[in-house]
Amino acid sequence: MDNKEIQEKRMRGYFIEATREMLKGEGLKSINVRAVADRAGYSYATLYNYFKDIKELIFICVQGFQEEAETFINSKTKKSKPGIERISERTKAYIEYFTQYPGIFELFFLEKLNTLSGKQPTANLIFTFYDRITAEDWEYCVRENIFTRDEVASRTKILKYSITGILLMYMNRMHPESYKDFLADVDQLLETGLRTK
Amino acid sequence: MDNKEIQEKRMRGYFIEATREMLKGEGLKSINVRAVADRAGYSYATLYNYFKDIKELIFICVQGFQEEAETFINSKTKKSKPGIERISERTKAYIEYFTQYPGIFELFFLEKLNTLSGKQPTANLIFTFYDRITAEDWEYCVRENIFTRDEVASRTKILKYSITGILLMYMNRMHPESYKDFLADVDQLLETGLRTK
DNA sequence: TAAATATATTAACAATGTTCATTATATTTG
DNA sequence: CAAATATAATGAACATTGTTAATATATTTA
């Protein structure tokens, strides 16, 4: 990588970091070309020397946040017992990450990806995220004859869809009204998805 | 209601109808003050004589769409057998309505309601919609000893959350990739939510 | 019909995304 | 090192959209 590439990468990094901070802090609605460039220490026009448009910049952040979320989930479930118990705890950590950063949830699930460049790969990345987070433990369940492969396929889907749904409703502040009730519903979803026959 | 009120109501109706048409057709992103006013046959500024802002106008449409959706669902399930079967069919009709009008789904579930005036009542209206659509048949199930009240509470939640989740993922064109696969997953959710013990 | 009132419209401003010509800076070359 | 050249950063400018204020038009009333 020659000097030019290094410098360009660095520049892109400044803008990406500024966008990340704003997404984590005030969320998507606070993002605009001038604010991001300001925070990065450059003029709004400079941004266009390094990115096609502001959407590209936002969309680049998705991957980084997934890595961050995964690290968070790993650190929270280091000592968990493999299998059902760890799926439950990793799911809760997954939820905790998003409730901590509503702007990131918004970016992942509410932003209509059609509008983002390079749509398809990102959409897939997001869609398969929960699967990747829990895959290892579902495998464990199959190996230990806790569930059949078919059961795993069906339970994964139910959990993925219902967890996404409850997050959506809670994040839009629709329901449940309190964090406590929200967590109780999450527990119930996990109970049904993991422990019932 | 005196003349003035009649006329005012009529004027509001023109703007609301224009907004409805655009939401059903091209969705939220096509809505802007000038386009709505154009379609209604007035200047953009006239809109402000009848509505606080464009958000109020959009938000007024929610209730109308719910009534339309309910009518659609009723007409699709006139002959269904009460109970589990009708819950299943009404849920599918509910899904069909939203897949037919992605803009309305977007308005109901993706639009951050914080930004809409009169937030809370609308949020509640949306959150309880699926419950209202299926309430009668859940009652039937309790009466006929098909489920206990507790089972109903838990099953309703699972279905509501997972149906919302799968709609979200499908509508954002993330997954499943084909309508057929999507319907298959819906069937599976219904199967699990309604027929398993 | 003329004055008073209500309503609709045009003009104008602010915020935001984007492009481009110009300016400033860094690099190369004689 | 100084001039020439390439590169990068910037401000001016335009388009779109939401919104408000001033103006024009229509309606009502005396």
Short mmCIF file of C-alpha atoms (C1' of nucleotides) in Angstrom, two decimals:
data_model
loop_
_atom_site.label_atom_id
_atom_site.label_comp_id
_atom_site.label_asym_id
_atom_site.label_seq_id
_atom_site.Cartn_x
_atom_site.Cartn_y
_atom_site.Cartn_z
CA MET A 1 0.00 0.00 0.00
CA ASP A 2 1.65 3.22 -1.10
CA ASN A 3 1.55 6.57 0.70
CA LYS A 4 -1.39 7.80 -1.28
CA GLU A 5 -3.51 4.83 -0.29
CA ILE A 6 -2.49 5.13 3.34
CA GLN A 7 -3.44 8.77 3.42
CA GLU A 8 -6.72 8.14 1.66
CA LYS A 9 -7.59 5.39 4.08
CA ARG A 10 -6.79 7.66 6.98
CA MET A 11 -9.03 10.39 5.60
CA ARG A 12 -11.89 7.96 5.10
CA GLY A 13 -11.34 6.83 8.65
CA TYR A 14 -11.84 10.32 10.02
CA PHE A 15 -15.23 10.63 8.36
CA ILE A 16 -16.26 7.11 9.28
CA GLU A 17 -15.33 7.66 12.90
CA ALA A 18 -17.30 10.90 13.01
CA THR A 19 -20.33 9.13 11.55
CA ARG A 20 -20.00 6.24 13.99
CA GLU A 21 -19.92 8.58 16.95
CA MET A 22 -22.97 10.43 15.78
CA LEU A 23 -24.93 7.26 15.03
CA LYS A 24 -24.14 5.89 18.48
CA GLY A 25 -24.94 9.16 20.13
CA GLU A 26 -27.83 10.94 18.52
CA GLY A 27 -28.85 8.46 15.83
CA LEU A 28 -29.57 8.66 12.14
CA LYS A 29 -31.64 11.82 12.22
CA SER A 30 -28.67 13.83 13.48
CA ILE A 31 -26.50 12.79 10.56
CA ASN A 32 -25.99 15.30 7.80
CA VAL A 33 -23.12 16.09 5.50
CA ARG A 34 -22.16 19.30 7.21
CA ALA A 35 -22.33 17.91 10.75
CA VAL A 36 -20.28 14.84 9.90
CA ALA A 37 -17.64 16.87 8.06
CA ASP A 38 -17.50 19.36 10.92
CA ARG A 39 -16.86 16.64 13.43
CA ALA A 40 -14.22 15.13 11.19
CA GLY A 41 -12.55 18.53 10.98
CA TYR A 42 -13.11 19.15 7.27
CA SER A 43 -15.41 21.02 4.97
CA TYR A 44 -18.60 19.33 3.79
CA ALA A 45 -17.26 19.29 0.24
CA THR A 46 -14.19 17.32 1.25
CA LEU A 47 -16.42 14.42 2.18
CA TYR A 48 -17.28 13.99 -1.48
CA ASN A 49 -13.63 13.48 -2.37
CA TYR A 50 -13.71 10.27 -0.35
CA PHE A 51 -17.28 8.99 -0.52
CA LYS A 52 -19.85 8.80 -3.27
CA ASP A 53 -22.50 10.24 -1.00
CA ILE A 54 -23.56 10.34 2.63
CA LYS A 55 -25.42 7.04 2.30
CA GLU A 56 -22.23 5.21 1.45
CA LEU A 57 -20.69 6.55 4.61
CA ILE A 58 -23.60 5.47 6.78
CA PHE A 59 -23.69 2.06 5.22
CA ILE A 60 -19.99 1.49 5.81
CA CYS A 61 -20.69 1.77 9.53
CA VAL A 62 -22.95 -1.28 9.57
CA GLN A 63 -20.10 -3.76 9.40
CA GLY A 64 -18.17 -2.02 12.15
CA PHE A 65 -21.13 -2.00 14.46
CA GLN A 66 -21.71 -5.69 13.89
CA GLU A 67 -18.16 -6.41 14.90
CA GLU A 68 -18.59 -4.25 17.97
CA ALA A 69 -21.87 -5.93 18.86
CA GLU A 70 -20.32 -9.36 18.45
CA THR A 71 -17.42 -8.42 20.71
CA PHE A 72 -19.89 -7.14 23.29
CA ILE A 73 -21.94 -10.33 23.12
CA ASN A 74 -18.84 -12.51 23.39
CA SER A 75 -17.56 -10.69 26.43
CA LYS A 76 -20.95 -10.97 28.10
CA THR A 77 -21.22 -14.71 27.54
CA LYS A 78 -17.68 -15.93 28.10
CA LYS A 79 -18.65 -18.09 31.00
CA SER A 80 -22.05 -19.26 29.82
CA LYS A 81 -22.86 -22.92 29.54
CA PRO A 82 -22.97 -23.99 25.88
CA GLY A 83 -26.31 -24.80 24.29
CA ILE A 84 -29.70 -23.52 25.31
CA GLU A 85 -28.40 -21.45 28.17
CA ARG A 86 -25.85 -19.64 26.07
CA ILE A 87 -28.33 -19.01 23.26
CA SER A 88 -30.57 -17.37 25.82
CA GLU A 89 -27.80 -15.24 27.22
CA ARG A 90 -26.37 -14.29 23.87
CA THR A 91 -29.81 -13.28 22.69
CA LYS A 92 -30.19 -11.05 25.72
CA ALA A 93 -26.80 -9.49 25.11
CA TYR A 94 -27.80 -8.92 21.48
CA ILE A 95 -30.90 -7.13 22.69
CA GLU A 96 -28.94 -5.19 25.27
CA TYR A 97 -26.57 -3.88 22.63
CA PHE A 98 -29.40 -2.49 20.55
CA THR A 99 -31.29 -0.97 23.45
CA GLN A 100 -28.08 0.72 24.47
CA TYR A 101 -27.68 2.21 20.98
CA PRO A 102 -31.12 2.81 19.50
CA GLY A 103 -29.50 4.64 16.60
CA ILE A 104 -27.76 1.45 15.57
CA PHE A 105 -30.96 -0.57 15.72
CA GLU A 106 -32.56 2.09 13.59
CA LEU A 107 -29.75 1.85 11.08
CA PHE A 108 -29.90 -1.94 10.98
CA PHE A 109 -33.61 -2.52 10.83
CA LEU A 110 -35.52 0.64 10.07
CA GLU A 111 -33.46 2.31 7.41
CA LYS A 112 -34.81 1.16 4.09
CA LEU A 113 -31.76 -0.40 2.58
CA ASN A 114 -33.02 0.14 -0.95
CA THR A 115 -31.70 3.65 -0.58
CA LEU A 116 -28.25 2.49 0.43
CA SER A 117 -25.64 1.73 -2.16
CA GLY A 118 -24.44 -1.85 -2.28
CA LYS A 119 -27.77 -2.85 -0.83
CA GLN A 120 -27.78 -6.61 -1.13
CA PRO A 121 -24.60 -7.63 0.73
CA THR A 122 -25.44 -5.36 3.65
CA ALA A 123 -29.00 -6.60 3.85
CA ASN A 124 -27.69 -10.14 4.02
CA LEU A 125 -25.13 -9.24 6.63
CA ILE A 126 -27.89 -7.85 8.80
CA PHE A 127 -30.30 -10.64 8.17
CA THR A 128 -27.84 -13.35 9.08
CA PHE A 129 -26.41 -11.54 12.08
CA TYR A 130 -28.58 -13.18 14.74
CA ASP A 131 -28.02 -16.56 13.10
CA ARG A 132 -24.27 -16.14 13.25
CA ILE A 133 -24.41 -15.05 16.87
CA THR A 134 -26.22 -18.22 17.90
CA ALA A 135 -25.08 -20.75 15.28
CA GLU A 136 -22.41 -22.40 17.37
CA ASP A 137 -24.79 -23.23 20.20
CA TRP A 138 -27.51 -24.55 17.93
CA GLU A 139 -24.87 -26.86 16.49
CA TYR A 140 -24.07 -27.94 20.00
CA CYS A 141 -27.74 -28.72 20.61
CA VAL A 142 -27.85 -30.91 17.53
CA ARG A 143 -24.67 -32.74 18.51
CA GLU A 144 -25.99 -33.37 22.00
CA ASN A 145 -29.36 -34.54 20.69
CA ILE A 146 -31.18 -31.76 22.47
CA PHE A 147 -32.91 -30.78 19.21
CA THR A 148 -33.13 -32.28 15.76
CA ARG A 149 -31.88 -30.28 12.82
CA ASP A 150 -35.46 -29.55 11.79
CA GLU A 151 -36.36 -28.32 15.24
CA VAL A 152 -33.36 -26.03 15.18
CA ALA A 153 -34.37 -24.61 11.80
CA SER A 154 -37.84 -23.83 13.04
CA ARG A 155 -36.83 -22.52 16.46
CA THR A 156 -34.16 -20.27 15.02
CA LYS A 157 -36.69 -18.65 12.77
CA ILE A 158 -39.27 -18.12 15.46
CA LEU A 159 -36.70 -16.56 17.74
CA LYS A 160 -35.16 -14.40 15.06
CA TYR A 161 -38.48 -13.06 13.87
CA SER A 162 -40.01 -12.52 17.29
CA ILE A 163 -36.90 -10.90 18.75
CA THR A 164 -36.76 -8.55 15.78
CA GLY A 165 -40.45 -7.78 16.22
CA ILE A 166 -40.30 -7.02 19.91
CA LEU A 167 -37.20 -4.89 19.44
CA LEU A 168 -38.96 -2.95 16.72
CA MET A 169 -41.98 -2.31 18.90
CA TYR A 170 -40.00 -1.42 21.95
CA MET A 171 -37.55 0.81 20.11
CA ASN A 172 -40.32 2.78 18.51
CA ARG A 173 -41.50 3.23 22.08
CA MET A 174 -44.74 1.59 21.36
CA HIS A 175 -44.64 -1.32 23.69
CA PRO A 176 -44.01 -2.68 26.21
CA GLU A 177 -44.02 0.57 28.09
CA SER A 178 -41.33 -0.23 30.62
CA TYR A 179 -37.96 -1.82 30.17
CA LYS A 180 -38.91 -4.34 32.83
CA ASP A 181 -42.02 -5.47 30.97
CA PHE A 182 -40.01 -5.59 27.80
CA LEU A 183 -37.45 -7.91 29.38
CA ALA A 184 -40.23 -10.08 30.78
CA ASP A 185 -41.64 -10.52 27.30
CA VAL A 186 -38.19 -11.32 25.96
CA ASP A 187 -37.83 -14.00 28.63
CA GLN A 188 -41.14 -15.43 27.62
CA LEU A 189 -40.13 -15.56 23.98
CA LEU A 190 -36.91 -17.32 24.90
CA GLU A 191 -38.73 -19.72 27.17
CA THR A 192 -41.10 -20.69 24.39
CA GLY A 193 -38.48 -20.79 21.68
CA LEU A 194 -35.95 -22.78 23.67
CA ARG A 195 -37.57 -24.79 26.44
CA THR A 196 -40.97 -25.94 25.28
CA LYS A 197 -41.37 -29.16 23.43
CA MET B 1 -72.15 21.84 11.70
CA ASP B 2 -72.26 25.22 9.98
CA ASN B 3 -71.05 26.03 6.47
CA LYS B 4 -67.64 27.01 7.60
CA GLU B 5 -67.07 23.70 9.31
CA ILE B 6 -68.41 21.77 6.33
CA GLN B 7 -66.09 23.58 3.98
CA GLU B 8 -63.12 23.16 6.25
CA LYS B 9 -63.79 19.46 6.58
CA ARG B 10 -64.05 19.18 2.81
CA MET B 11 -60.73 20.97 2.34
CA ARG B 12 -59.01 18.73 4.86
CA GLY B 13 -60.50 15.77 3.03
CA TYR B 14 -58.90 16.80 -0.25
CA PHE B 15 -55.44 16.87 1.30
CA ILE B 16 -55.99 13.68 3.24
CA GLU B 17 -57.19 11.85 0.16
CA ALA B 18 -54.17 13.05 -1.83
CA THR B 19 -51.86 11.84 0.94
CA ARG B 20 -53.63 8.48 1.14
CA GLU B 21 -53.26 7.91 -2.57
CA MET B 22 -49.59 8.73 -2.51
CA LEU B 23 -48.91 6.56 0.53
CA LYS B 24 -50.67 3.61 -1.08
CA GLY B 25 -48.96 4.19 -4.38
CA GLU B 26 -45.40 5.33 -3.98
CA GLY B 27 -45.00 5.30 -0.22
CA LEU B 28 -43.70 7.71 2.37
CA LYS B 29 -40.63 8.82 0.48
CA SER B 30 -42.77 10.30 -2.28
CA ILE B 31 -44.69 12.48 0.15
CA ASN B 32 -43.77 16.13 0.30
CA VAL B 33 -45.73 19.28 0.91
CA ARG B 34 -45.68 20.44 -2.68
CA ALA B 35 -46.59 17.08 -4.20
CA VAL B 36 -49.51 16.53 -1.83
CA ALA B 37 -50.85 20.03 -2.37
CA ASP B 38 -50.45 19.67 -6.12
CA ARG B 39 -52.46 16.49 -6.15
CA ALA B 40 -55.11 18.08 -3.96
CA GLY B 41 -55.29 20.96 -6.43
CA TYR B 42 -53.98 23.70 -4.14
CA SER B 43 -50.83 25.58 -3.39
CA TYR B 44 -48.37 24.14 -0.87
CA ALA B 45 -49.03 27.00 1.50
CA THR B 46 -52.75 26.28 1.60
CA LEU B 47 -51.98 23.00 3.30
CA TYR B 48 -50.80 24.96 6.32
CA ASN B 49 -54.17 26.62 6.67
CA TYR B 50 -55.64 23.21 7.47
CA PHE B 51 -52.85 21.21 9.06
CA LYS B 52 -50.15 22.06 11.54
CA ASP B 53 -47.52 20.39 9.38
CA ILE B 54 -47.08 17.56 6.94
CA LYS B 55 -46.59 15.06 9.75
CA GLU B 56 -50.07 15.68 11.08
CA LEU B 57 -51.43 14.91 7.66
CA ILE B 58 -49.53 11.65 7.38
CA PHE B 59 -50.48 10.59 10.84
CA ILE B 60 -54.17 11.21 10.20
CA CYS B 61 -54.00 8.56 7.50
CA VAL B 62 -53.07 5.81 9.95
CA GLN B 63 -56.58 5.45 11.32
CA GLY B 64 -58.14 5.34 7.86
CA PHE B 65 -55.76 2.65 6.71
CA GLN B 66 -56.53 0.55 9.76
CA GLU B 67 -60.20 0.72 8.97
CA GLU B 68 -59.48 -0.24 5.38
CA ALA B 69 -57.25 -3.10 6.46
CA GLU B 70 -59.89 -4.35 8.88
CA THR B 71 -62.54 -4.28 6.17
CA PHE B 72 -60.21 -6.19 3.87
CA ILE B 73 -59.51 -8.79 6.53
CA ASN B 74 -63.20 -9.17 7.36
CA SER B 75 -64.16 -9.69 3.75
CA LYS B 76 -61.43 -12.29 3.34
CA THR B 77 -62.50 -14.32 6.36
CA LYS B 78 -66.28 -14.14 6.25
CA LYS B 79 -66.65 -17.87 5.88
CA SER B 80 -63.80 -19.00 8.08
CA LYS B 81 -64.38 -21.35 10.95
CA PRO B 82 -64.10 -19.51 14.27
CA GLY B 83 -61.10 -20.13 16.49
CA ILE B 84 -57.67 -21.30 15.43
CA GLU B 85 -58.55 -21.54 11.76
CA ARG B 86 -59.89 -18.03 11.58
CA ILE B 87 -56.93 -16.60 13.50
CA SER B 88 -54.68 -18.18 10.95
CA GLU B 89 -56.64 -16.84 8.01
CA ARG B 90 -57.07 -13.40 9.47
CA THR B 91 -53.35 -13.22 10.16
CA LYS B 92 -52.65 -14.11 6.55
CA ALA B 93 -55.07 -11.47 5.35
CA TYR B 94 -53.39 -8.96 7.66
CA ILE B 95 -50.06 -9.84 6.07
CA GLU B 96 -51.55 -9.72 2.59
CA TYR B 97 -52.80 -6.22 3.16
CA PHE B 98 -49.36 -4.95 4.12
CA THR B 99 -47.52 -6.75 1.34
CA GLN B 100 -49.98 -5.21 -1.09
CA TYR B 101 -49.23 -1.72 0.27
CA PRO B 102 -45.63 -1.60 1.47
CA GLY B 103 -45.97 2.14 1.97
CA ILE B 104 -48.59 1.54 4.62
CA PHE B 105 -46.45 -1.00 6.44
CA GLU B 106 -43.65 1.52 6.34
CA LEU B 107 -45.91 4.16 7.81
CA PHE B 108 -47.18 1.83 10.55
CA PHE B 109 -43.98 0.20 11.66
CA LEU B 110 -40.93 1.93 10.29
CA GLU B 111 -41.75 5.59 10.69
CA LYS B 112 -40.39 6.71 14.00
CA LEU B 113 -43.52 7.89 15.68
CA ASN B 114 -41.61 10.20 17.98
CA THR B 115 -41.58 12.59 15.08
CA LEU B 116 -45.32 12.47 14.62
CA SER B 117 -47.58 14.77 16.54
CA GLY B 118 -50.03 13.09 18.88
CA LYS B 119 -47.56 10.26 19.11
CA GLN B 120 -48.91 8.16 21.92
CA PRO B 121 -52.50 7.42 20.82
CA THR B 122 -51.35 6.49 17.32
CA ALA B 123 -48.60 4.26 18.63
CA ASN B 124 -51.16 2.46 20.74
CA LEU B 125 -53.57 2.15 17.88
CA ILE B 126 -50.87 0.46 15.83
CA PHE B 127 -49.60 -1.71 18.61
CA THR B 128 -53.02 -3.10 19.45
CA PHE B 129 -54.12 -3.54 15.84
CA TYR B 130 -53.17 -7.18 15.46
CA ASP B 131 -54.68 -7.93 18.87
CA ARG B 132 -57.98 -6.38 17.86
CA ILE B 133 -58.02 -8.28 14.60
CA THR B 134 -57.71 -11.61 16.38
CA ALA B 135 -59.28 -10.92 19.78
CA GLU B 136 -62.67 -12.41 19.04
CA ASP B 137 -61.23 -15.76 18.02
CA TRP B 138 -58.88 -15.99 20.97
CA GLU B 139 -61.92 -15.43 23.16
CA TYR B 140 -63.62 -18.24 21.31
CA CYS B 141 -60.66 -20.51 22.03
CA VAL B 142 -60.88 -19.76 25.72
CA ARG B 143 -64.63 -20.39 25.79
CA GLU B 144 -64.20 -23.68 23.99
CA ASN B 145 -61.36 -24.76 26.28
CA ILE B 146 -58.92 -24.95 23.40
CA PHE B 147 -56.47 -22.74 25.28
CA THR B 148 -56.29 -21.34 28.78
CA ARG B 149 -56.21 -17.60 29.23
CA ASP B 150 -52.49 -17.76 30.02
CA GLU B 151 -51.77 -19.73 26.90
CA VAL B 152 -53.66 -17.17 24.87
CA ALA B 153 -51.66 -14.32 26.40
CA SER B 154 -48.40 -16.00 25.57
CA ARG B 155 -49.39 -17.19 22.09
CA THR B 156 -50.76 -13.81 21.10
CA LYS B 157 -47.48 -12.18 21.96
CA ILE B 158 -45.36 -14.70 20.11
CA LEU B 159 -47.48 -14.37 17.01
CA LYS B 160 -47.66 -10.62 17.14
CA TYR B 161 -43.92 -10.19 17.59
CA SER B 162 -42.89 -12.80 15.07
CA ILE B 163 -45.36 -11.67 12.42
CA THR B 164 -44.12 -8.11 12.85
CA GLY B 165 -40.55 -9.32 12.60
CA ILE B 166 -40.99 -11.36 9.46
CA LEU B 167 -42.95 -8.57 7.81
CA LEU B 168 -40.17 -6.15 8.64
CA MET B 169 -37.54 -8.40 7.16
CA TYR B 170 -39.50 -9.23 4.08
CA MET B 171 -40.60 -5.67 3.45
CA ASN B 172 -37.07 -4.38 3.63
CA ARG B 173 -36.40 -7.03 1.01
CA MET B 174 -33.94 -8.70 3.19
CA HIS B 175 -35.47 -12.09 3.56
CA PRO B 176 -36.97 -14.43 2.61
CA GLU B 177 -36.05 -13.75 -0.96
CA SER B 178 -39.21 -15.00 -2.61
CA TYR B 179 -42.82 -14.41 -1.72
CA LYS B 180 -43.33 -18.16 -1.68
CA ASP B 181 -40.60 -18.74 0.90
CA PHE B 182 -41.98 -15.86 2.89
CA LEU B 183 -45.44 -17.43 2.98
CA ALA B 184 -43.93 -20.74 3.95
CA ASP B 185 -42.23 -19.13 6.93
CA VAL B 186 -45.48 -17.41 7.87
CA ASP B 187 -47.23 -20.78 7.80
CA GLN B 188 -44.60 -22.20 10.03
CA LEU B 189 -44.98 -19.37 12.52
CA LEU B 190 -48.73 -19.90 12.57
CA GLU B 191 -48.30 -23.62 12.93
CA THR B 192 -46.06 -23.18 15.94
CA GLY B 193 -48.07 -20.38 17.49
CA LEU B 194 -51.43 -22.05 17.08
CA ARG B 195 -51.16 -25.81 16.81
CA THR B 196 -48.27 -26.95 18.99
CA LYS B 197 -48.80 -27.78 22.61
"C1'" DT C 1 -72.03 48.04 -4.01
"C1'" DA C 2 -68.27 48.99 -0.77
"C1'" DA C 3 -65.99 47.70 3.38
"C1'" DA C 4 -64.65 43.95 6.19
"C1'" DT C 5 -63.33 39.41 6.61
"C1'" DA C 6 -61.68 34.95 5.28
"C1'" DT C 7 -59.02 32.22 2.19
"C1'" DA C 8 -55.47 31.08 -1.18
"C1'" DT C 9 -51.21 32.13 -3.20
"C1'" DT C 10 -46.63 33.95 -4.15
"C1'" DA C 11 -42.25 35.25 -2.27
"C1'" DA C 12 -38.81 34.22 0.73
"C1'" DC C 13 -35.94 31.81 4.20
"C1'" DA C 14 -33.77 27.86 6.40
"C1'" DA C 15 -31.83 23.24 6.26
"C1'" DT C 16 -29.80 19.72 3.64
"C1'" DG C 17 -27.54 17.08 -0.32
"C1'" DT C 18 -24.67 17.70 -4.07
"C1'" DT C 19 -21.51 19.62 -7.87
"C1'" DC C 20 -17.92 22.34 -9.57
"C1'" DA C 21 -14.69 26.05 -10.25
"C1'" DT C 22 -11.32 28.08 -7.49
"C1'" DT C 23 -8.00 28.24 -4.02
"C1'" DA C 24 -4.60 26.35 -1.15
"C1'" DT C 25 -1.24 22.92 -0.42
"C1'" DA C 26 2.01 19.43 -1.40
"C1'" DT C 27 5.08 17.28 -4.64
"C1'" DT C 28 8.09 17.08 -8.41
"C1'" DT C 29 11.44 18.83 -11.39
"C1'" DG C 30 14.92 21.93 -13.45
"C1'" DC D 1 15.90 26.48 -3.87
"C1'" DA D 2 12.40 28.18 -7.06
"C1'" DA D 3 9.19 27.31 -10.58
"C1'" DA D 4 6.00 24.10 -12.46
"C1'" DT D 5 2.77 20.77 -11.72
"C1'" DA D 6 -0.25 17.59 -9.43
"C1'" DT D 7 -3.26 16.90 -5.56
"C1'" DA D 8 -6.44 18.01 -2.15
"C1'" DA D 9 -9.58 21.12 0.35
"C1'" DT D 10 -12.79 24.62 0.08
"C1'" DG D 11 -16.56 28.09 -0.73
"C1'" DA D 12 -19.97 29.42 -3.94
"C1'" DA D 13 -23.88 27.94 -6.00
"C1'" DC D 14 -27.94 25.12 -7.18
"C1'" DA D 15 -31.75 21.83 -6.16
"C1'" DT D 16 -35.10 19.98 -2.98
"C1'" DT D 17 -38.03 20.29 0.89
"C1'" DG D 18 -40.44 22.29 5.04
"C1'" DT D 19 -42.22 26.38 6.77
"C1'" DT D 20 -43.68 31.36 7.51
"C1'" DA D 21 -44.98 35.98 6.30
"C1'" DA D 22 -46.71 39.18 3.10
"C1'" DT D 23 -49.80 39.79 -0.65
"C1'" DA D 24 -53.62 38.90 -3.66
"C1'" DT D 25 -58.15 37.13 -4.25
"C1'" DA D 26 -62.67 35.70 -3.05
"C1'" DT D 27 -66.54 35.88 0.05
"C1'" DT D 28 -69.52 37.87 3.36
"C1'" DT D 29 -71.84 41.54 5.37
"C1'" DA D 30 -73.56 46.20 6.19
#
